[in-house]
Structure formats: structure tokens, C-alpha cells
């Protein structure tokens, strides 16, 4: 459901126009071996699979990236209801490319300002979103994302839930 295979296929598309992209894949799961084989079959060498990362070290990966990509899918009828890593990437003022299948993308990404929301399972749109996100004005990222941790904090979300129950 995370859509890593579509991200790998989009990297193949990006490699045809430029060899300046590098994909750093963080995380583990049952689908990882399939994705490693896919990258190998597509002769993609500008990719690194890091596996599981200690949550205390995640900030190192967010700091390194130029663009954060969350290519969620509707595969198997499952979606990422929120996708908290989008919040995390935005706290580091990174442009974000995600799909409509990730709940937070609809609330947090303002197309052309701090990232792009694309159609799930569409590696062409995903690759276009990545390229476009590299051209975004960094000052807009800071303005848009500066209060993300306050607006979408656990405390604020709990307050909103309580208020909705009391109404």
C-alpha cells in the first residue's frame, strides 16, 4: 500500500532525462524484497535501501532529502488514513509529493506551494510531481509549514475531537 514499486518505476522515468536523482528508501516490510528485485530488473543503481531506522534517527534522513515522496496506493482496499511522515517532512521544510490515497496529503499539501498531490499508481505523474517540487520557492515552504506541528499536534487534535463530541 505504500507504493514503493511506483516510486521505483518513476525513478526509472527520471533517470531517462537526468542522472542526478538518488532514491533513499527508509523502512522495512514484506514488500521490500520485491522492490529490491524490481530495482535490479530495471537496472536502477541510484537507489539505496536502508531498511528499518531507529525513530530517534529519522531526522537525519529528513534533513538529507531534497523531496519527500509518499506514493501511497489503494492496493488491496487499504490506504494510509493519515500518513504522519508527511507532517514530519514538512517540519523540516521539505517539499512533499504524495498521492490522493494518503489522507494527510489532502489536508497538508497545497499544490505548487509546498508539494504536489498526484494520482495513485501513476509513475508518470509521480515523476512529474518530483521534478516540479524541486522548483518550489523555499520561502513558501517555510511559510506554509512553519506551524504544521502546532496545528496538527496531538494536543490540538485531541481538543478538536473533544469539541466535536460536545457539539
Coordinates of N, CA and C in Angstrom, one line a residue:
X1 N 0.8 -1.2 0.0 CA 0.0 0.0 0.0 C 0.8 1.3 0.0
X2 N 2.1 1.2 0.4 CA 3.0 2.4 0.4 C 3.4 2.8 -1.0
X3 N 3.3 2.0 -2.0 CA 3.5 2.4 -3.4 C 5.0 2.5 -3.8
X4 N 5.8 1.8 -3.0 CA 7.3 1.9 -3.4 C 7.6 1.4 -4.8
X5 N 6.9 0.4 -5.3 CA 7.1 0.0 -6.6 C 6.9 1.1 -7.6
X6 N 5.9 1.9 -7.4 CA 5.6 3.0 -8.3 C 6.7 4.1 -8.2
X7 N 7.2 4.3 -7.0 CA 8.3 5.2 -6.9 C 9.5 4.7 -7.6
X8 N 9.8 3.4 -7.5 CA 10.9 2.9 -8.3 C 10.8 3.0 -9.8
X9 N 9.5 2.8 -10.3 CA 9.3 2.9 -11.7 C 9.4 4.4 -12.1
X10 N 9.0 5.3 -11.2 CA 9.1 6.7 -11.5 C 10.6 7.1 -11.6
X11 N 11.4 6.5 -10.7 CA 12.9 6.8 -10.8 C 13.4 6.3 -12.1
X12 N 12.9 5.2 -12.7 CA 13.4 4.8 -14.0 C 13.1 5.9 -15.0
X13 N 11.9 6.5 -14.9 CA 11.5 7.6 -15.9 C 12.4 8.8 -15.7
X14 N 12.7 9.1 -14.4 CA 13.5 10.3 -14.1 C 14.9 10.1 -14.6
X15 N 15.4 8.8 -14.5 CA 16.8 8.5 -15.0 C 17.0 8.7 -16.5
X16 N 15.9 8.6 -17.2 CA 16.0 8.8 -18.7 C 16.3 10.2 -19.1
X17 N 15.8 11.2 -18.2 CA 16.1 12.6 -18.5 C 17.2 13.2 -17.7
X18 N 17.6 12.5 -16.7 CA 18.7 13.1 -15.8 C 19.3 11.9 -15.0
X19 N 20.5 12.0 -14.7 CA 21.1 11.0 -13.8 C 21.4 11.6 -12.4
X20 N 20.8 12.7 -12.1 CA 21.1 13.4 -10.9 C 20.2 13.1 -9.7
X21 N 19.3 12.1 -9.9 CA 18.4 11.7 -8.9 C 19.0 10.5 -8.1
X22 N 18.7 10.5 -6.8 CA 19.1 9.4 -5.9 C 17.9 9.1 -5.0
X23 N 17.5 7.9 -4.9 CA 16.4 7.5 -4.1 C 16.9 6.8 -2.9
X24 N 16.6 7.3 -1.7 CA 16.9 6.7 -0.4 C 15.6 6.2 0.1
X25 N 15.5 4.8 0.3 CA 14.3 4.2 0.8 C 14.5 3.8 2.2
X26 N 13.6 4.3 3.1 CA 13.7 4.1 4.5 C 12.5 3.3 4.9
X27 N 12.7 2.2 5.6 CA 11.6 1.3 6.1 C 11.8 -0.1 5.7
X28 N 11.0 -0.9 6.3 CA 11.1 -2.4 6.2 C 9.7 -2.9 5.9
X29 N 9.6 -4.1 5.5 CA 8.3 -4.7 5.3 C 8.4 -5.9 4.3
X30 N 7.3 -6.6 4.2 CA 7.2 -7.8 3.3 C 7.5 -7.5 1.9
X31 N 7.2 -6.2 1.4 CA 7.3 -5.8 0.0 C 8.7 -5.4 -0.4
X32 N 9.6 -5.3 0.6 CA 10.9 -4.8 0.4 C 11.7 -5.6 -0.6
X33 N 11.7 -7.0 -0.4 CA 12.5 -7.8 -1.3 C 12.0 -7.7 -2.8
X34 N 10.7 -7.6 -2.9 CA 10.1 -7.5 -4.3 C 10.7 -6.2 -4.9
X35 N 10.7 -5.1 -4.1 CA 11.1 -3.8 -4.6 C 12.6 -3.8 -4.9
X36 N 13.4 -4.5 -4.2 CA 14.8 -4.7 -4.5 C 15.0 -5.4 -5.8
X37 N 14.2 -6.4 -6.0 CA 14.3 -7.2 -7.3 C 13.9 -6.3 -8.4
X38 N 12.8 -5.5 -8.2 CA 12.3 -4.6 -9.3 C 13.4 -3.6 -9.7
X39 N 14.0 -3.0 -8.7 CA 15.1 -2.1 -9.0 C 16.2 -2.7 -9.7
X40 N 16.5 -3.9 -9.4 CA 17.6 -4.7 -10.1 C 17.2 -5.0 -11.5
X41 N 15.9 -5.5 -11.7 CA 15.4 -5.8 -13.1 C 15.4 -4.5 -14.0
X42 N 15.2 -3.4 -13.4 CA 15.1 -2.1 -14.1 C 16.5 -1.5 -14.3
X43 N 17.5 -2.2 -13.7 CA 18.9 -1.7 -13.8 C 19.0 -0.3 -13.1
X44 N 18.3 -0.1 -12.0 CA 18.4 1.1 -11.3 C 19.5 1.0 -10.2
X45 N 20.5 1.8 -10.3 CA 21.6 1.7 -9.4 C 21.7 2.9 -8.4
X46 N 20.9 4.0 -8.8 CA 20.9 5.2 -7.9 C 19.8 5.1 -6.9
X47 N 19.9 4.0 -6.1 CA 18.9 3.7 -5.1 C 19.6 3.0 -3.9
X48 N 19.2 3.4 -2.7 CA 19.7 2.7 -1.5 C 18.6 2.3 -0.6
X49 N 18.5 1.1 -0.2 CA 17.5 0.6 0.7 C 18.2 0.5 2.1
X50 N 17.7 1.4 3.0 CA 18.3 1.5 4.3 C 17.7 0.5 5.3
X51 N 16.5 0.0 5.0 CA 15.8 -0.8 6.0 C 15.2 0.0 7.1
X52 N 14.9 -0.7 8.2 CA 14.3 0.0 9.4 C 15.2 1.0 10.0
X53 N 14.7 2.1 10.4 CA 15.5 3.1 11.0 C 15.0 3.4 12.4
X54 N 15.9 3.5 13.4 CA 15.5 3.9 14.7 C 14.8 5.3 14.6
X55 N 13.6 5.4 15.2 CA 12.8 6.6 15.2 C 13.6 7.9 15.6
X56 N 14.5 7.7 16.5 CA 15.3 8.8 17.0 C 16.3 9.3 16.0
X57 N 16.5 8.5 14.9 CA 17.5 8.9 13.9 C 16.8 9.4 12.6
X58 N 15.5 9.3 12.6 CA 14.7 9.7 11.3 C 15.0 11.1 10.9
X59 N 15.3 12.0 11.8 CA 15.5 13.4 11.4 C 16.7 13.5 10.5
X60 N 17.7 12.6 10.7 CA 18.9 12.6 9.8 C 18.5 12.4 8.3
X61 N 17.5 11.5 8.1 CA 17.0 11.2 6.7 C 16.2 12.4 6.2
X62 N 15.4 13.0 7.0 CA 14.6 14.1 6.5 C 15.5 15.3 6.2
X63 N 16.5 15.5 7.0 CA 17.5 16.6 6.7 C 18.2 16.4 5.4
X64 N 18.5 15.1 5.0 CA 19.3 14.8 3.8 C 18.4 15.0 2.5
X65 N 17.2 14.8 2.6 CA 16.4 14.7 1.4 C 16.1 16.1 0.8
X66 N 15.9 16.1 -0.5 CA 15.5 17.4 -1.2 C 14.0 17.4 -1.4
X67 N 13.4 16.2 -1.5 CA 12.0 16.0 -1.7 C 11.6 14.7 -0.9
X68 N 10.5 14.8 -0.2 CA 10.0 13.6 0.5 C 8.8 13.1 -0.4
X69 N 8.8 11.8 -0.7 CA 7.8 11.2 -1.5 C 7.1 10.1 -0.8
X70 N 5.8 10.2 -0.7 CA 4.9 9.1 -0.1 C 3.9 8.7 -1.2
X71 N 4.3 7.7 -2.0 CA 3.4 7.3 -3.1 C 2.3 6.2 -2.8
X72 N 1.6 6.5 -1.7 CA 0.5 5.5 -1.3 C -0.4 5.1 -2.4
X73 N -1.0 3.9 -2.2 CA -1.9 3.4 -3.2 C -3.2 2.9 -2.5
X74 N -4.2 2.5 -3.3 CA -5.4 1.9 -2.8 C -5.3 0.4 -2.8
X75 N -4.2 -0.1 -3.0 CA -3.9 -1.6 -3.2 C -4.6 -2.4 -2.1
X76 N -5.3 -3.4 -2.5 CA -6.0 -4.3 -1.5 C -7.0 -3.6 -0.7
X77 N -7.5 -2.4 -1.1 CA -8.6 -1.7 -0.4 C -8.0 -1.0 0.9
X78 N -6.7 -1.0 1.0 CA -6.1 -0.4 2.2 C -5.5 0.9 1.8
X79 N -5.5 1.9 2.7 CA -4.9 3.2 2.5 C -4.2 3.6 3.8
X80 N -3.4 4.6 3.6 CA -2.8 5.3 4.8 C -3.8 6.4 5.2
X81 N -4.5 6.1 6.3 CA -5.5 7.0 6.7 C -5.0 8.4 7.0
X82 N -3.8 8.5 7.5 CA -3.2 9.9 7.7 C -1.8 9.9 7.0
X83 N -0.8 9.2 7.4 CA 0.5 9.3 6.9 C 1.3 10.4 7.6
X84 N 1.6 10.1 8.8 CA 2.3 11.0 9.7 C 3.7 11.5 9.2
X85 N 4.3 10.7 8.4 CA 5.6 11.1 7.9 C 5.6 12.3 7.0
X86 N 4.4 12.6 6.4 CA 4.2 13.9 5.7 C 4.4 15.0 6.7
X87 N 3.7 15.0 7.8 CA 3.9 16.0 8.8 C 5.4 16.2 9.2
X88 N 6.0 15.1 9.4 CA 7.4 15.1 9.8 C 8.3 15.8 8.7
X89 N 8.1 15.4 7.5 CA 8.9 16.0 6.4 C 8.6 17.5 6.3
X90 N 7.4 17.9 6.5 CA 7.1 19.4 6.5 C 7.7 20.1 7.6
X91 N 7.9 19.5 8.7 CA 8.6 20.1 9.9 C 10.1 20.5 9.5
X92 N 10.6 19.8 8.5 CA 11.9 20.1 8.0 C 11.9 20.9 6.8
X93 N 10.7 21.5 6.4 CA 10.5 22.4 5.3 C 10.9 21.7 4.0
X94 N 10.5 20.5 3.8 CA 10.8 19.8 2.6 C 9.6 19.7 1.7
X95 N 9.7 19.9 0.4 CA 8.6 19.7 -0.5 C 8.1 18.3 -0.4
X96 N 6.8 18.0 -0.5 CA 6.3 16.7 -0.4 C 5.5 16.3 -1.6
X97 N 5.7 15.1 -2.1 CA 4.9 14.6 -3.2 C 4.2 13.4 -2.7
X98 N 2.9 13.3 -2.8 CA 2.2 12.2 -2.3 C 1.0 11.9 -3.2
X99 N 0.3 10.9 -2.9 CA -0.9 10.6 -3.7 C -2.2 10.9 -3.0
X100 N -3.3 10.8 -3.7 CA -4.6 11.0 -3.1 C -5.0 9.9 -2.2
X101 N -4.2 8.8 -2.2 CA -4.5 7.7 -1.3 C -4.0 7.9 0.1
X102 N -3.3 9.0 0.4 CA -2.7 9.2 1.7 C -3.6 10.4 2.3
X103 N -4.2 10.1 3.4 CA -5.2 11.1 4.0 C -4.6 12.5 4.3
X104 N -3.4 12.5 4.8 CA -2.8 13.8 5.2 C -2.4 14.7 3.9
X105 N -2.2 14.0 2.8 CA -1.9 14.8 1.6 C -2.9 15.8 1.3
X106 N -4.2 15.4 1.4 CA -5.3 16.3 1.0 C -5.3 17.5 2.0
X107 N -5.0 17.3 3.2 CA -5.0 18.4 4.2 C -3.8 19.2 4.2
X108 N -2.6 18.6 4.0 CA -1.4 19.3 4.3 C -0.7 19.9 3.0
X109 N -0.9 19.2 1.9 CA -0.1 19.7 0.7 C -1.0 20.6 -0.1
X110 N -0.4 21.8 -0.4 CA -1.0 22.8 -1.2 C -0.2 22.8 -2.5
X111 N -0.9 22.2 -3.6 CA -0.2 22.0 -4.8 C 0.5 23.3 -5.4
X112 N 1.7 23.1 -5.7 CA 2.5 24.3 -6.2 C 3.1 25.2 -5.2
X113 N 2.7 24.9 -3.9 CA 3.3 25.8 -2.8 C 4.3 25.0 -2.0
X114 N 3.8 23.8 -1.5 CA 4.7 23.0 -0.6 C 4.8 21.6 -1.1
X115 N 4.3 21.3 -2.3 CA 4.4 20.0 -2.9 C 3.3 19.7 -3.9
X116 N 3.1 18.4 -4.2 CA 2.2 18.0 -5.2 C 1.5 16.8 -4.8
X117 N 0.1 16.7 -5.1 CA -0.7 15.5 -4.8 C -1.0 15.0 -6.2
X118 N -0.6 13.7 -6.4 CA -0.8 13.0 -7.7 C -1.7 11.8 -7.6
X119 N -2.1 11.3 -8.7 CA -2.9 10.1 -8.8 C -2.2 8.9 -8.3
X120 N -2.8 8.1 -7.5 CA -2.1 6.8 -7.1 C -1.8 5.9 -8.2
X121 N -0.7 5.2 -8.1 CA -0.3 4.2 -9.0 C 0.0 4.7 -10.4
X122 N 0.5 5.9 -10.5 CA 0.8 6.6 -11.8 C 2.2 7.1 -11.7
X123 N 3.1 6.3 -12.2 CA 4.5 6.6 -12.1 C 4.9 7.9 -12.9
X124 N 4.1 8.1 -14.0 CA 4.4 9.3 -14.8 C 4.1 10.6 -14.0
X125 N 2.9 10.6 -13.4 CA 2.5 11.8 -12.6 C 3.4 11.9 -11.4
X126 N 3.8 10.8 -10.8 CA 4.7 10.8 -9.7 C 6.0 11.5 -10.0
X127 N 6.6 11.0 -11.2 CA 7.9 11.6 -11.6 C 7.8 13.1 -11.9
X128 N 6.7 13.5 -12.5 CA 6.4 14.9 -12.8 C 6.3 15.7 -11.5
X129 N 5.6 15.2 -10.5 CA 5.5 15.8 -9.3 C 6.8 16.0 -8.6
X130 N 7.7 15.0 -8.7 CA 9.0 15.1 -8.1 C 9.8 16.3 -8.8
X131 N 9.8 16.3 -10.1 CA 10.6 17.3 -10.8 C 10.0 18.7 -10.5
X132 N 8.7 18.9 -10.5 CA 8.1 20.2 -10.2 C 8.4 20.6 -8.8
X133 N 8.4 19.7 -7.8 CA 8.7 20.0 -6.4 C 10.0 20.6 -6.2
X134 N 11.0 20.3 -7.1 CA 12.3 20.8 -7.0 C 12.4 22.3 -7.3
X135 N 11.4 22.8 -8.0 CA 11.4 24.2 -8.4 C 10.6 25.1 -7.5
X136 N 10.0 24.5 -6.4 CA 9.2 25.3 -5.5 C 10.1 26.3 -4.7
X137 N 9.5 27.5 -4.4 CA 10.1 28.5 -3.7 C 10.3 28.1 -2.2
X138 N 11.5 28.0 -1.8 CA 11.8 27.5 -0.4 C 11.1 28.4 0.7
X139 N 11.0 29.7 0.4 CA 10.4 30.6 1.4 C 8.9 30.3 1.6
X140 N 8.3 29.9 0.5 CA 6.9 29.4 0.6 C 6.7 28.2 1.5
X141 N 7.7 27.3 1.4 CA 7.7 26.1 2.2 C 7.7 26.4 3.6
X142 N 8.6 27.3 4.0 CA 8.7 27.7 5.4 C 7.5 28.4 5.9
X143 N 6.9 29.3 5.1 CA 5.7 30.0 5.5 C 4.5 29.0 5.7
X144 N 4.4 28.1 4.7 CA 3.2 27.1 4.8 C 3.4 26.1 5.9
X145 N 4.7 25.7 6.1 CA 4.9 24.5 7.0 C 5.3 25.0 8.4
X146 N 5.5 26.2 8.7 CA 6.0 26.7 10.0 C 5.2 26.2 11.2
X147 N 3.9 26.2 11.0 CA 3.0 25.9 12.2 C 2.4 24.5 12.1
X148 N 2.9 23.7 11.2 CA 2.4 22.4 11.0 C 2.3 21.6 12.3
X149 N 3.4 21.7 13.1 CA 3.4 20.9 14.3 C 2.5 21.4 15.4
X150 N 2.1 22.7 15.3 CA 1.1 23.2 16.2 C -0.3 22.9 15.8
X151 N -0.6 23.1 14.5 CA -2.0 22.8 14.0 C -2.3 21.3 14.1
X152 N -1.4 20.5 13.8 CA -1.6 19.0 13.7 C -0.9 18.3 14.9
X153 N -0.9 19.0 16.1 CA -0.3 18.3 17.2 C -1.3 17.4 17.9
X154 N -0.8 16.4 18.7 CA -1.7 15.5 19.4 C -2.7 16.3 20.3
X155 N -2.1 17.3 20.9 CA -2.9 18.1 21.9 C -4.0 18.8 21.1
X156 N -3.7 19.5 20.0 CA -4.7 20.2 19.2 C -5.8 19.2 18.6
X157 N -5.3 18.0 18.1 CA -6.2 17.1 17.5 C -7.2 16.5 18.6
X158 N -6.7 16.3 19.8 CA -7.5 15.8 20.9 C -8.5 16.8 21.3
X159 N -8.1 18.1 21.3 CA -9.0 19.2 21.6 C -10.2 19.3 20.6
X160 N -9.8 19.1 19.3 CA -10.8 19.1 18.2 C -11.8 17.9 18.4
X161 N -11.3 16.8 18.7 CA -12.2 15.6 18.9 C -13.1 15.8 20.1
X162 N -12.6 16.3 21.2 CA -13.5 16.6 22.3 C -14.5 17.6 22.0
X163 N -14.1 18.7 21.3 CA -15.1 19.7 20.9 C -16.2 19.2 20.0
X164 N -15.8 18.3 19.1 CA -16.8 17.7 18.2 C -17.8 16.8 18.9
X165 N -17.3 16.1 20.0 CA -18.2 15.3 20.8 C -19.1 16.1 21.6
X166 N -18.7 17.3 22.0 CA -19.5 18.1 22.9 C -20.6 18.9 22.1
X167 N -20.4 19.1 20.8 CA -21.3 19.8 20.0 C -22.6 19.1 19.8

